[in-house]
mmCIF file of C-alpha atoms and ligand atoms in Angstrom:
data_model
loop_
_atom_site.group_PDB
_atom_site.id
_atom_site.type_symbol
_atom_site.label_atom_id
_atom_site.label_comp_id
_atom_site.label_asym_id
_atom_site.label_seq_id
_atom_site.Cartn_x
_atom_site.Cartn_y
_atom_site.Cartn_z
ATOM 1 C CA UNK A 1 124.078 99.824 104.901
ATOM 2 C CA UNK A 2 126.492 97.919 102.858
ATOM 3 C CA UNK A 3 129.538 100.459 104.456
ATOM 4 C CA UNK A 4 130.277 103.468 106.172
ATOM 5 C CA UNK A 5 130.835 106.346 103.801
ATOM 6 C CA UNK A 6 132.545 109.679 104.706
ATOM 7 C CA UNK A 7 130.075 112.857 104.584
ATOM 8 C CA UNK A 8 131.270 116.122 103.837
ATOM 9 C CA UNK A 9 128.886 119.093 104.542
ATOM 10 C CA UNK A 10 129.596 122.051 102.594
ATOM 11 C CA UNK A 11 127.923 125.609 101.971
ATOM 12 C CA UNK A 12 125.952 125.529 98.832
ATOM 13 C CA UNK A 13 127.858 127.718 96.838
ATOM 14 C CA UNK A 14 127.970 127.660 93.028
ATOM 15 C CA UNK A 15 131.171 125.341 93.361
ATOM 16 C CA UNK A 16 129.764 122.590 95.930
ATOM 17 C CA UNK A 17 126.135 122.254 93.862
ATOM 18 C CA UNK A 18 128.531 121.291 90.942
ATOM 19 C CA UNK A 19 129.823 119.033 92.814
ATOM 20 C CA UNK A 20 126.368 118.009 94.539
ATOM 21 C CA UNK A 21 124.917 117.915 90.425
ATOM 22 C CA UNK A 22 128.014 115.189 89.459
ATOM 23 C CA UNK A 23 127.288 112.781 92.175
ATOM 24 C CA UNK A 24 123.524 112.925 91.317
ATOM 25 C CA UNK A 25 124.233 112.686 87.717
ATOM 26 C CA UNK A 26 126.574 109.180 88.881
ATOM 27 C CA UNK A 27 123.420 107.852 89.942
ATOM 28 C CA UNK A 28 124.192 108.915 94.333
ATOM 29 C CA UNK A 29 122.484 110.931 96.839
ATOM 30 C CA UNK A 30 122.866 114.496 97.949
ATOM 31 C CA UNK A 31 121.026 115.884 100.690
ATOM 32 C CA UNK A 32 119.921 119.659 99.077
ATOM 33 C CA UNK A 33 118.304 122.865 101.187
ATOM 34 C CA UNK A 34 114.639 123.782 100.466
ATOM 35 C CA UNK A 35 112.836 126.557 102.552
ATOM 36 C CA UNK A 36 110.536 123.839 104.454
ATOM 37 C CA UNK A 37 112.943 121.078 105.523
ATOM 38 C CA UNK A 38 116.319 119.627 104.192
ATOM 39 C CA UNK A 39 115.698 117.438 101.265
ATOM 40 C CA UNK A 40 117.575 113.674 100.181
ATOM 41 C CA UNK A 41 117.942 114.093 96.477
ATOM 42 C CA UNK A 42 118.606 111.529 93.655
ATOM 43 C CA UNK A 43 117.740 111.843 89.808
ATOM 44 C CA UNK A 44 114.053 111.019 90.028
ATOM 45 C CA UNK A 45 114.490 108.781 86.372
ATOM 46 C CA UNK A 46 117.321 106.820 87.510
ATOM 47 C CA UNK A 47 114.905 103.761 89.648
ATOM 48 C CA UNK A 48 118.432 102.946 91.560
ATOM 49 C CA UNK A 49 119.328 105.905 92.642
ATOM 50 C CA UNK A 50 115.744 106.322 94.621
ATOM 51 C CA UNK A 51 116.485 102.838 95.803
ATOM 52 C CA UNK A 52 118.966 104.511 97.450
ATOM 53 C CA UNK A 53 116.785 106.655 99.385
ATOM 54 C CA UNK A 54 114.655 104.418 100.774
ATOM 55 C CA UNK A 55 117.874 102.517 101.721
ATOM 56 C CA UNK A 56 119.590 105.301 103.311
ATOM 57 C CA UNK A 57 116.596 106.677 105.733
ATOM 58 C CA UNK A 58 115.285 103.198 106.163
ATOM 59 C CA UNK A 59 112.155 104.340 104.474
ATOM 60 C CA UNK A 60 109.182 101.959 104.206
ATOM 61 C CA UNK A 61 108.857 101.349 100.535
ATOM 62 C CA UNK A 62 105.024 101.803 100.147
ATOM 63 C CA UNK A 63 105.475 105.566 101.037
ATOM 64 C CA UNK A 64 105.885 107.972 97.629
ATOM 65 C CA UNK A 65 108.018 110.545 97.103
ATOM 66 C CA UNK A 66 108.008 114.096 96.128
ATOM 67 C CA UNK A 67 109.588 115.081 92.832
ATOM 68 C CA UNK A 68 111.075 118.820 92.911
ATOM 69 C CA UNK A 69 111.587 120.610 89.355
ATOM 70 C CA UNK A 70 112.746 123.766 88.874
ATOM 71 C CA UNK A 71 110.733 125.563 85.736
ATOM 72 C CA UNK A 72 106.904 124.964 85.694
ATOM 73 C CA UNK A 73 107.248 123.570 82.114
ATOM 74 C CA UNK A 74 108.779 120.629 83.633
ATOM 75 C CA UNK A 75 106.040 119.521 85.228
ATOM 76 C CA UNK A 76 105.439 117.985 81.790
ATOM 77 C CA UNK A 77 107.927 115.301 82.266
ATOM 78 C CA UNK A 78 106.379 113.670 85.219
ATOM 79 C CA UNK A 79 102.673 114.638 84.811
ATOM 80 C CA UNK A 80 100.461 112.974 82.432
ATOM 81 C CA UNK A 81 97.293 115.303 82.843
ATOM 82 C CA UNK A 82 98.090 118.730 83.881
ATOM 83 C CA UNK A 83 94.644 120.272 84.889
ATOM 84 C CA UNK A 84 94.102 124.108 84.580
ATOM 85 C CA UNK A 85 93.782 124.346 88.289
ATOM 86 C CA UNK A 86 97.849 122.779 88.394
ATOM 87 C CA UNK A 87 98.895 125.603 86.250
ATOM 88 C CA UNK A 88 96.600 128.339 88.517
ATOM 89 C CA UNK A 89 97.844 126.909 91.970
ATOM 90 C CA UNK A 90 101.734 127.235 90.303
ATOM 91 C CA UNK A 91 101.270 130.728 89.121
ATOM 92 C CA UNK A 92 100.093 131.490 92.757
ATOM 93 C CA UNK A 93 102.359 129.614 95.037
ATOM 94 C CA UNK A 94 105.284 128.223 92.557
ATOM 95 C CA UNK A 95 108.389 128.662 94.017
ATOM 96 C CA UNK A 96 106.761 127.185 97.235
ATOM 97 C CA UNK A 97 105.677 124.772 99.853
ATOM 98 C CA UNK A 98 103.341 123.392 97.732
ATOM 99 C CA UNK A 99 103.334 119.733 96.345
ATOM 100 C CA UNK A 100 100.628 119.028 93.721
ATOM 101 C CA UNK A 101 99.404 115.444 92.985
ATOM 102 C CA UNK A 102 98.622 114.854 89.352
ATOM 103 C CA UNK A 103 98.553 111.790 87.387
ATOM 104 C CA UNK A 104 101.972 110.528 86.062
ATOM 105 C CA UNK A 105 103.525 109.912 83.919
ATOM 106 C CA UNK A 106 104.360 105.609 82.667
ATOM 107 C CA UNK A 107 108.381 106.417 82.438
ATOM 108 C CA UNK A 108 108.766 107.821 86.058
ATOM 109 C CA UNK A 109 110.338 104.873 88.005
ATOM 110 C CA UNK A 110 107.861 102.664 90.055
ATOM 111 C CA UNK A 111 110.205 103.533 93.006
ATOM 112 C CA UNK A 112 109.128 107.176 93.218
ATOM 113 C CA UNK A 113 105.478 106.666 93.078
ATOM 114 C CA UNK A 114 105.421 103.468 95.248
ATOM 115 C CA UNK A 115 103.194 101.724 92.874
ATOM 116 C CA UNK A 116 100.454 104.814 92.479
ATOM 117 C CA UNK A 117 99.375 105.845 89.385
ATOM 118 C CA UNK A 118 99.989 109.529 90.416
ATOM 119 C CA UNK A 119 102.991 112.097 91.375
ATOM 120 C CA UNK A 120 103.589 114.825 94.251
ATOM 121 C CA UNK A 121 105.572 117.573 92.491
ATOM 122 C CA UNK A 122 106.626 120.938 94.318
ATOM 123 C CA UNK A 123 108.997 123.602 92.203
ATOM 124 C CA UNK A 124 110.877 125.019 95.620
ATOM 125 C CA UNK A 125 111.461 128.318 96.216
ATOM 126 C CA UNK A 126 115.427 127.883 97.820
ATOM 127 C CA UNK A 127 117.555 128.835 95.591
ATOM 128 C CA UNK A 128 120.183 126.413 96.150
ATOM 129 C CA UNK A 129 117.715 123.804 95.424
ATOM 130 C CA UNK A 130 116.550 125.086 92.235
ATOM 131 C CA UNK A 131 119.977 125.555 91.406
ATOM 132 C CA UNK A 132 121.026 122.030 92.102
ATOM 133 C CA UNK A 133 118.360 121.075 89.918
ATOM 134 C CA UNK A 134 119.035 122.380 86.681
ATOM 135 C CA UNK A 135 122.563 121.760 87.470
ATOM 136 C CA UNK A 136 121.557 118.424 87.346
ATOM 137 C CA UNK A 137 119.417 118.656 84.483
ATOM 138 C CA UNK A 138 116.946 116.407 85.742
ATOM 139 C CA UNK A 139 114.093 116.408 88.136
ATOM 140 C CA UNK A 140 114.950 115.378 91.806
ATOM 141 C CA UNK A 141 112.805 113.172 93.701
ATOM 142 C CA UNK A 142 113.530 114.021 97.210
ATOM 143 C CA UNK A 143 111.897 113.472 100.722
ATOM 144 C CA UNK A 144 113.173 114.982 104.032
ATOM 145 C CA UNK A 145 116.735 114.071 104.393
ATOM 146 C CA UNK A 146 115.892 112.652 108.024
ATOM 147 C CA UNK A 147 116.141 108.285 109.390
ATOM 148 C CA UNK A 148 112.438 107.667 109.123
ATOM 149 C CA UNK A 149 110.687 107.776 111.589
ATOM 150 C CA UNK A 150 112.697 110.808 113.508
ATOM 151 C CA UNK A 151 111.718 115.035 113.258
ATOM 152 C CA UNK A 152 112.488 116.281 109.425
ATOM 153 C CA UNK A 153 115.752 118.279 109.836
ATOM 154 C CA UNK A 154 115.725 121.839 109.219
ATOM 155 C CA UNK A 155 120.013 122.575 109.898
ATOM 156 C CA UNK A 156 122.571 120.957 107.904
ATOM 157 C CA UNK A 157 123.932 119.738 110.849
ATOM 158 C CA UNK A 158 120.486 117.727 111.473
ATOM 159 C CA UNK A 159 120.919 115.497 108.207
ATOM 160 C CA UNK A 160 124.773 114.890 109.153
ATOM 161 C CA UNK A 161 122.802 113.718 112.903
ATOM 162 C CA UNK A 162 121.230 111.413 111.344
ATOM 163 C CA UNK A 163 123.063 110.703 107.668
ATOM 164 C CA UNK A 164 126.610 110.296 108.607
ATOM 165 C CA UNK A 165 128.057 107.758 106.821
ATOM 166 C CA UNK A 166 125.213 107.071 104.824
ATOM 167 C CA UNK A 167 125.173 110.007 102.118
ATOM 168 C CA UNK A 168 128.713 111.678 100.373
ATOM 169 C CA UNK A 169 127.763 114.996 100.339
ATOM 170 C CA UNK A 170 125.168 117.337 102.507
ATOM 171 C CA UNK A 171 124.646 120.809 101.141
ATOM 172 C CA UNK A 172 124.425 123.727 103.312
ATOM 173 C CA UNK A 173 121.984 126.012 102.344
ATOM 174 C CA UNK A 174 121.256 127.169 106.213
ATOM 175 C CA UNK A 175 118.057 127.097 108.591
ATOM 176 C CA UNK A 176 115.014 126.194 106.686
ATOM 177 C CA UNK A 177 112.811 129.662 106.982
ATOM 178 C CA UNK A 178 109.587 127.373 106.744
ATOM 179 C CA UNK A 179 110.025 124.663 109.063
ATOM 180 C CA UNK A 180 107.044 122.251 108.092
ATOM 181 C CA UNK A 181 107.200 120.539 104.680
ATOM 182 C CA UNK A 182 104.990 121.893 102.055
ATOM 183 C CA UNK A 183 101.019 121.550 101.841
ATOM 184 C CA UNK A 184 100.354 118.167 100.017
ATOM 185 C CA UNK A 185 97.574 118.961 97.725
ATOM 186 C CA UNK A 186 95.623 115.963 95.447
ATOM 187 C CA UNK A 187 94.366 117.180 92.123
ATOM 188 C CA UNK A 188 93.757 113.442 91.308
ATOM 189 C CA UNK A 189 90.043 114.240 92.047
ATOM 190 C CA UNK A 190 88.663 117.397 94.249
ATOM 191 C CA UNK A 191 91.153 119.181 95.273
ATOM 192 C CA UNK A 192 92.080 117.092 98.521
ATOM 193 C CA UNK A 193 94.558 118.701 100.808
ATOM 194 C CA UNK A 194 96.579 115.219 102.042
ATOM 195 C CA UNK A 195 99.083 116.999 104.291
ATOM 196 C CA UNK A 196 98.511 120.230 105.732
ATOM 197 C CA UNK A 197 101.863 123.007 105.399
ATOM 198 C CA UNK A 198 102.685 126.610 105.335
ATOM 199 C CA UNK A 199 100.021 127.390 102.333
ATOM 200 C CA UNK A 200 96.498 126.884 103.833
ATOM 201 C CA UNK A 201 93.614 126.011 102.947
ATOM 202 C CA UNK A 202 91.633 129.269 102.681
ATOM 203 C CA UNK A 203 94.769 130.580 100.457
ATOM 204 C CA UNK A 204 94.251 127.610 98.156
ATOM 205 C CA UNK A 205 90.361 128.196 98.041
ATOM 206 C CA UNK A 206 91.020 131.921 97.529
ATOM 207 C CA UNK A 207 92.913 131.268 94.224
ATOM 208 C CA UNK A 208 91.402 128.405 93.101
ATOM 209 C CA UNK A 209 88.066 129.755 93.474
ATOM 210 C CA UNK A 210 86.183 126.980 94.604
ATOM 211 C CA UNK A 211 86.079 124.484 97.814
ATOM 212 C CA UNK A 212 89.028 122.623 99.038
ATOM 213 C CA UNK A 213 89.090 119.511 100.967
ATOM 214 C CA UNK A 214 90.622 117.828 103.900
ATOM 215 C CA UNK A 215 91.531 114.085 103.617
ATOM 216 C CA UNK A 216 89.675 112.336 106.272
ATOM 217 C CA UNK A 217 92.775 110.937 107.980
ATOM 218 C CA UNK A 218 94.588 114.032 108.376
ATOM 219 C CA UNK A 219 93.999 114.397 112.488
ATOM 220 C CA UNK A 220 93.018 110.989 112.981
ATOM 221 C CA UNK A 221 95.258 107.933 113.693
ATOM 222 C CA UNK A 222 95.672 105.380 111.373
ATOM 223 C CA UNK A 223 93.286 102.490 111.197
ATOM 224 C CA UNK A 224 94.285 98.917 111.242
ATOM 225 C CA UNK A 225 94.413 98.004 106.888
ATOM 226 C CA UNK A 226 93.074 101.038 105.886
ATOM 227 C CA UNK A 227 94.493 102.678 102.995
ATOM 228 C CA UNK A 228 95.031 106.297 103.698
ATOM 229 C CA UNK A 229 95.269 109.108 100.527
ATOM 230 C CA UNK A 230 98.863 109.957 101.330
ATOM 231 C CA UNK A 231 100.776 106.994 102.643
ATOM 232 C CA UNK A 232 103.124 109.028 104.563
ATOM 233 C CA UNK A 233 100.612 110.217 106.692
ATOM 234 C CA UNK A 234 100.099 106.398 108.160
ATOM 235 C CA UNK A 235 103.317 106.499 110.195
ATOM 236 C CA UNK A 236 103.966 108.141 113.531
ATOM 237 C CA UNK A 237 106.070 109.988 112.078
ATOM 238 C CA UNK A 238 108.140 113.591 113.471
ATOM 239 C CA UNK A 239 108.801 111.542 116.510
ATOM 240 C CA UNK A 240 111.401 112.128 119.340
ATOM 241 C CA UNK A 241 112.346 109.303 121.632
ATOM 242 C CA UNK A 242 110.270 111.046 124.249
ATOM 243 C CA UNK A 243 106.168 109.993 124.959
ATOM 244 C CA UNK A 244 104.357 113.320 124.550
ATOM 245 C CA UNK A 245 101.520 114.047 125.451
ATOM 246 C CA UNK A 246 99.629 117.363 123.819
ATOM 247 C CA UNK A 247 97.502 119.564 125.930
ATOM 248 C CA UNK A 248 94.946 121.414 124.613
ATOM 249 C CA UNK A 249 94.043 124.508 126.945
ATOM 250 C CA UNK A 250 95.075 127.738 127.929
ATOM 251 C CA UNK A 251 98.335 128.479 129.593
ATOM 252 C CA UNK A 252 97.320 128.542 133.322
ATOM 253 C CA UNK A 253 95.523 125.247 132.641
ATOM 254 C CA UNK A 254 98.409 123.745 131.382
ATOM 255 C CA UNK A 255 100.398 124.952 134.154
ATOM 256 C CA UNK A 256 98.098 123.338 136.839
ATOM 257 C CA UNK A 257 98.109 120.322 134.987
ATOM 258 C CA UNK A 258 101.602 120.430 134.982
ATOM 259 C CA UNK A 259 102.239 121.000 138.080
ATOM 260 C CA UNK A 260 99.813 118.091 139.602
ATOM 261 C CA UNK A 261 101.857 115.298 137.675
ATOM 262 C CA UNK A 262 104.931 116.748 139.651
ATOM 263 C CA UNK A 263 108.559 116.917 138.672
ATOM 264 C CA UNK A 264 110.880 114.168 137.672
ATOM 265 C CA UNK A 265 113.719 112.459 135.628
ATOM 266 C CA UNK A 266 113.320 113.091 131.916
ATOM 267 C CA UNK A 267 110.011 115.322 133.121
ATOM 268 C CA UNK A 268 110.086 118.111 130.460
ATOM 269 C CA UNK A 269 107.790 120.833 129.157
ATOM 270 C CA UNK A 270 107.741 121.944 125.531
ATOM 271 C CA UNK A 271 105.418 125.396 125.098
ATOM 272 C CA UNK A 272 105.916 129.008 123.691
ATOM 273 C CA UNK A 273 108.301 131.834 124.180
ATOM 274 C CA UNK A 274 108.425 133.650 127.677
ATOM 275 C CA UNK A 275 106.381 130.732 129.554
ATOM 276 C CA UNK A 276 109.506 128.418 130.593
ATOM 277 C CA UNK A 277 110.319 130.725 133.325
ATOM 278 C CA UNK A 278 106.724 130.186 134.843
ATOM 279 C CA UNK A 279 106.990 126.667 135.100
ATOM 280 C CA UNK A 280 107.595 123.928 137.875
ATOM 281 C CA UNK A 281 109.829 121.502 135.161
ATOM 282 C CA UNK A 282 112.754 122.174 132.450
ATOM 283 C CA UNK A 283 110.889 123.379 129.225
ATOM 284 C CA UNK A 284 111.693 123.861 125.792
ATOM 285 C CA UNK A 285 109.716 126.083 123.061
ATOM 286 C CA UNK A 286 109.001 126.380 119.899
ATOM 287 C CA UNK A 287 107.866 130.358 118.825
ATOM 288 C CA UNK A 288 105.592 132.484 120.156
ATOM 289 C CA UNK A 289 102.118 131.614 120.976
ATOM 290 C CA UNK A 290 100.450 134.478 118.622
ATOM 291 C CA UNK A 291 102.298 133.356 115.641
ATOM 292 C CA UNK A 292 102.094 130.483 114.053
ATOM 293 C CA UNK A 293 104.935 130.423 111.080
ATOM 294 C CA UNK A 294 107.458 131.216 114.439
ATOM 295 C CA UNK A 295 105.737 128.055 115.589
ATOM 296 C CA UNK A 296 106.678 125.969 112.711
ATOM 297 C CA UNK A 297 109.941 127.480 112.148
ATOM 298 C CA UNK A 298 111.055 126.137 115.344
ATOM 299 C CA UNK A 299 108.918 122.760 116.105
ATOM 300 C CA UNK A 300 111.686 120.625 114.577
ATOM 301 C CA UNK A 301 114.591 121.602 116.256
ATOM 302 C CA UNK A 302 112.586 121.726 119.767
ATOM 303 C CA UNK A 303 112.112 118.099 119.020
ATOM 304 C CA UNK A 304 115.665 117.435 117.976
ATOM 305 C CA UNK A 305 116.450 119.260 121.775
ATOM 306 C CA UNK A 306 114.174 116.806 123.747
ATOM 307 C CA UNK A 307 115.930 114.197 122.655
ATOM 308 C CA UNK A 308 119.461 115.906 123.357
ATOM 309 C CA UNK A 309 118.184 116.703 126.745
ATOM 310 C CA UNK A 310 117.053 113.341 127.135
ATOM 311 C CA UNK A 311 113.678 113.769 127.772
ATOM 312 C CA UNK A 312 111.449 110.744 128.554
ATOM 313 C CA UNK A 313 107.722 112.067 129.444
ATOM 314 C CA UNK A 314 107.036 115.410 127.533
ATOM 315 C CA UNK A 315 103.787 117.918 127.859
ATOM 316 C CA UNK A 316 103.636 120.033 125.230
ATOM 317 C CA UNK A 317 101.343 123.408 124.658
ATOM 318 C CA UNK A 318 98.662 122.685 122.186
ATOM 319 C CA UNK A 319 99.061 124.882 118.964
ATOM 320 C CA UNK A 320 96.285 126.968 117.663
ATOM 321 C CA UNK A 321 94.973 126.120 114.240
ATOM 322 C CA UNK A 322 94.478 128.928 112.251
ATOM 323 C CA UNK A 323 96.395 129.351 108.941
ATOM 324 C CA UNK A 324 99.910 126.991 109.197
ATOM 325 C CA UNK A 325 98.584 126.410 113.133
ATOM 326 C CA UNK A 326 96.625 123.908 111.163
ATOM 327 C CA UNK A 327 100.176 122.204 109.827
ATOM 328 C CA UNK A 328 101.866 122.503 113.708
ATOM 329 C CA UNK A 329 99.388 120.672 114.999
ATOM 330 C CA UNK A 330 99.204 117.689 112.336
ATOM 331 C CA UNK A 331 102.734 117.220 112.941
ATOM 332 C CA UNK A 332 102.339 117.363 116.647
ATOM 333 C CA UNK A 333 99.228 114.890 117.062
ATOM 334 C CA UNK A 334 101.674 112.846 115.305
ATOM 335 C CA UNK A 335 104.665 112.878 117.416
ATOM 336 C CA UNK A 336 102.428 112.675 120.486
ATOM 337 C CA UNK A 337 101.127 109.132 118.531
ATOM 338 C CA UNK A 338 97.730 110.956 119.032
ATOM 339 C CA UNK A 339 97.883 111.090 122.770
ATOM 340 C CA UNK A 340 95.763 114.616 123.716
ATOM 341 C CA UNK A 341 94.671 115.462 126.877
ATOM 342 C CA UNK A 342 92.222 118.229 126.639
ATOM 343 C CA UNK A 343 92.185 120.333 129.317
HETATM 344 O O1 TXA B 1 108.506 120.152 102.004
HETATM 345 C C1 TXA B 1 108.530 119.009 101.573
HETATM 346 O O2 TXA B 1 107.578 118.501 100.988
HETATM 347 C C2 TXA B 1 109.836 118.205 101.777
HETATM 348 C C3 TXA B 1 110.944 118.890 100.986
HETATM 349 C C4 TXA B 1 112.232 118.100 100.996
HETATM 350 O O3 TXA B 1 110.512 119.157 99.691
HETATM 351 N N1 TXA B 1 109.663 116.854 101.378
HETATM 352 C C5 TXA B 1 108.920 115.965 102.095
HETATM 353 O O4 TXA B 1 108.924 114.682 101.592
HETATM 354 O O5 TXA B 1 108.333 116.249 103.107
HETATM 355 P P1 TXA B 1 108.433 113.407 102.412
HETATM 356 O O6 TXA B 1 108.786 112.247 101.585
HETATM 357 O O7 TXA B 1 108.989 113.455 103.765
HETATM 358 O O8 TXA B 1 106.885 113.533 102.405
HETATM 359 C C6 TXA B 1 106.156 113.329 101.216
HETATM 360 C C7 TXA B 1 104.696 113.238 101.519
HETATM 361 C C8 TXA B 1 104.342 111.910 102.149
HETATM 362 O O9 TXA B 1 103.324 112.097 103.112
HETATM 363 C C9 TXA B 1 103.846 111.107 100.943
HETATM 364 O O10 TXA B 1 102.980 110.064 101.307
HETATM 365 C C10 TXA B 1 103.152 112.192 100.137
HETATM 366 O O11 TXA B 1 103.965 113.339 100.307
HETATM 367 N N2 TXA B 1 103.109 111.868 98.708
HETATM 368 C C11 TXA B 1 104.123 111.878 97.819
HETATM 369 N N3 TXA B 1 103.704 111.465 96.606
HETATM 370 C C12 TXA B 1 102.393 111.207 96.722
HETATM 371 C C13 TXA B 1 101.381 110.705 95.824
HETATM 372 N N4 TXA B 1 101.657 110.407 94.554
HETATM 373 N N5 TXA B 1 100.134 110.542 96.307
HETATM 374 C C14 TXA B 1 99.845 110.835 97.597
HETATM 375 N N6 TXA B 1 100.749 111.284 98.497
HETATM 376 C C15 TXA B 1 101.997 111.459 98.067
HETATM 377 MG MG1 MG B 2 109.372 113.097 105.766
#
C-alpha cells in the first residue's frame, strides 16, 4: 500500500451510498453489503479502479471477478452472447446468489476478467447494493471485501478487520442473511456449476429443465499446473490461521475422536448448536446441525472467532450436503486445505 488511508464505516442509508456512488464514480473503492458476503466495489469499466482491488486485498491477479448490475437489461453491457437459459435462470433467481458466466464483452477491462474471454455477473438481491449501483450508474465489479486468502466477511466490522486503512469508505448494510457467496454457474458450455452457494443444483436443474454439472475440481485439491474452470477455486482460500482438520461422522464419533487426541493450548472444537457443552475442549459453532442455510449463515464468523480465540489445531463437525450443505462443505474442505479424517 502506497499509504495508510482513514476508513469510515457508515450505515447505508440513502445519504452514505451517495457518498459511496461519488468515490466510485472518482475512480476509488467502496466496500458495499450484498445478502451473501460484503462486497469491494469499483466501476467495473474504469481498468484502474479494479487495479485497485487486487491491490487492496492482495489478490492474485489471475483470479476474475464478479460484475454485479442492478436491472437484468444490463447484462447487455458486459455479455456478448446472452443464451435463453441466462435470461430463464434470471427470471428465477435474479435478485440472488447467483453469478452466471457468459461470454463478454471486448470493452470490459482485461483486469476484471483476468485475461478470460468470459464474465461472472450476479444482479444482488440487497438493496443497498442495488442501490449503490444505479447510484453509480455503472456496473460494479466486486469480490468479497476480505485480505485474500482470509474467511469472506459477512459484518461491516469484518471488512474494517481486515481493510483499515486500505479502502475510504465501508458501507453498512448489516449481517449478510446468506453467508456463502453466490452459486458460480458457467453457461460458457453445459451448464457447469464452478462454485457451489445458497441456490443448488437440483433448483437450477428444476428451472432450467435439463442436467446441470459439477466442475471436476470443486471437492478436490488443486493439482500442480492444472488449470481449474474457476480460478478462485485454486487457492486455499476461507482460511483461519488455525490447521483444521474436518471430521466426517456422527456426533458421538466425533466426540471419541476428540477426546483421544486430548486437550491442549490452542485445542479447539468447531461443531453445531447445543453440542459445545458435551465436549472435553473449548468449541465454537456454526448453526444447527438440521439446517443447513443456519450453517452457512454462521461459518464465517465462527472462523473469524478461531482466530480471535487464538486457536492453533481445530476439529470441526463435518457438514451434511444436501441443498447449500453442498456450499458449507466446499468452503470447509477448503479451509481445512483438504485435510478430512473420516470417521
Ligand atoms: O456472493 C458473491 O459472489 C460475492 C459477493 C460480493 O457478490 N463475491 C465473491 O467474489 O465471492 P469473489 O471474487 O470472492 O469470487 C468470485 C469467484 C471466484 O471463484 C472466481 O474465480 C469466479 O467467481 N469467477 C469470476 N469470474 C469468472 C469467470 N469469468 N470464469 C470463471 N470463474 C469466474
Ligand atoms: Mg472471495
Amino acid at each position: 500500500m502506497d499509504k495508510a488511508i482513514t476508513t469510515k464505516i457508515l450505515p447505508a442509508t440513502t445519504e452514505a451510498i451517495a457518498e459511496a456512488a461519488m468515490v466510485l464514480k472518482a475512480g476509488g473503492l467502496v466496500a458495499m453489503p450484498t445478502e451473501t458476503v460484503y462486497g469491494l466495489a469499483a466501476d467495473a469499466f474504469n481498468g484502474k479502479a479494479v487495479e485497485g482491488i487486487f491491490k487492496a486485498k492482495g489478490r492474485p491477479q489471475d483470479n476474475p471477478l464478479i460484475v454485479h448490475i442492478s436491472k437484468v437489461e444490463q447484462l447487455l453491457l458486459v455479455a456478448r452472447e446472452i443464451p435463453q437459459e441466462a435470461h430463464q435462470l434470471a427470471a428465477a433467481f435474479w435478485p440472488g446468489p447467483l453469478t452466471i458466466v457468459l461470454p463478454r464483452v471486448s470493452c470490459l477491462p482485461q483486469q476484471v476478467c483476468a485475461g478470460l474471454d468470459s464474465v461472472g455477473v450476479r444482479l444482488p438481491a440487497h438493496s443497498g447494493a442495488r442501490q449503490l449501483i444505479d447510484e453509480a450508474g455503472v456496473p460494479l465489479a466486486a469480490p468479497s471485501a476480505n485480505l485474500s486468502g482470509s474467511p469472506s466477511p459477512t459484518t461491516a466490522l469484518h471488512v474494517y478487520q481486515d481493510l483499515k486503512g486500505r479502502i475510504p469508505l465501508v458501507l453498512d448494510g448489516g449481517n449478510c442473511p446468506v453467508g456463502v457467496e453466490s452459486t458460480v454457474l458457467s453457461l460458457t458450455s453445459r451448464p457447469t456449476i464452478l462454485r457451489p452457494g445458497f441456490i443448488t443444483k437440483d433448483e437450477l436443474e428444476a428451472v432450467l429443465g435439463q442436467r446441470v454439472h459439477l466442475a471436476a475440481s470443486l471437492d478436490q485439491p488443486p493439482e500442480e499446473g492444472l488449470v481449474p474452470e474457476s480460478p478462485g477455486m485454486k487457492y486455499r482460500h476461507y482460511a483461519p490461521k488455525a490447521d483444521i482438520t474436518l471430521l466426517s461422522g456422527e456426533f458421538t464419533q466425533f466426540k471419541s475422536w476428540v477426546e483421544a487426541q486430548g486437550q491442549g493450548t490452542g485445542v479447539y472444537a468447531l461443531c453445531f448448536e447445543d453440542e459445545p457443552a458435551l465436549l472435553p475442549v473449548p468449541a465454537v459453532t456454526y448453526g444447527s446441525q438440521q439446517d443447513s442455510a443456519s450453517q452457512a449463515a454462521g461459518l464465517y464468523a465462527a472462523l473469524r472467532r478461531l482466530d480471535e480465540l487464538g486457536a492453533k489445531i481445530v476439529y470441526a463437525r463435518s457438514p451434511g450436503v444436501d441443498g447449500v450443505g453442498l456450499a458449507v462443505r466446499n468452503r470447509l474442505l477448503r479451509a481445512a486445505a483438504f485435510r478430512e479424517i473420516v470417521l
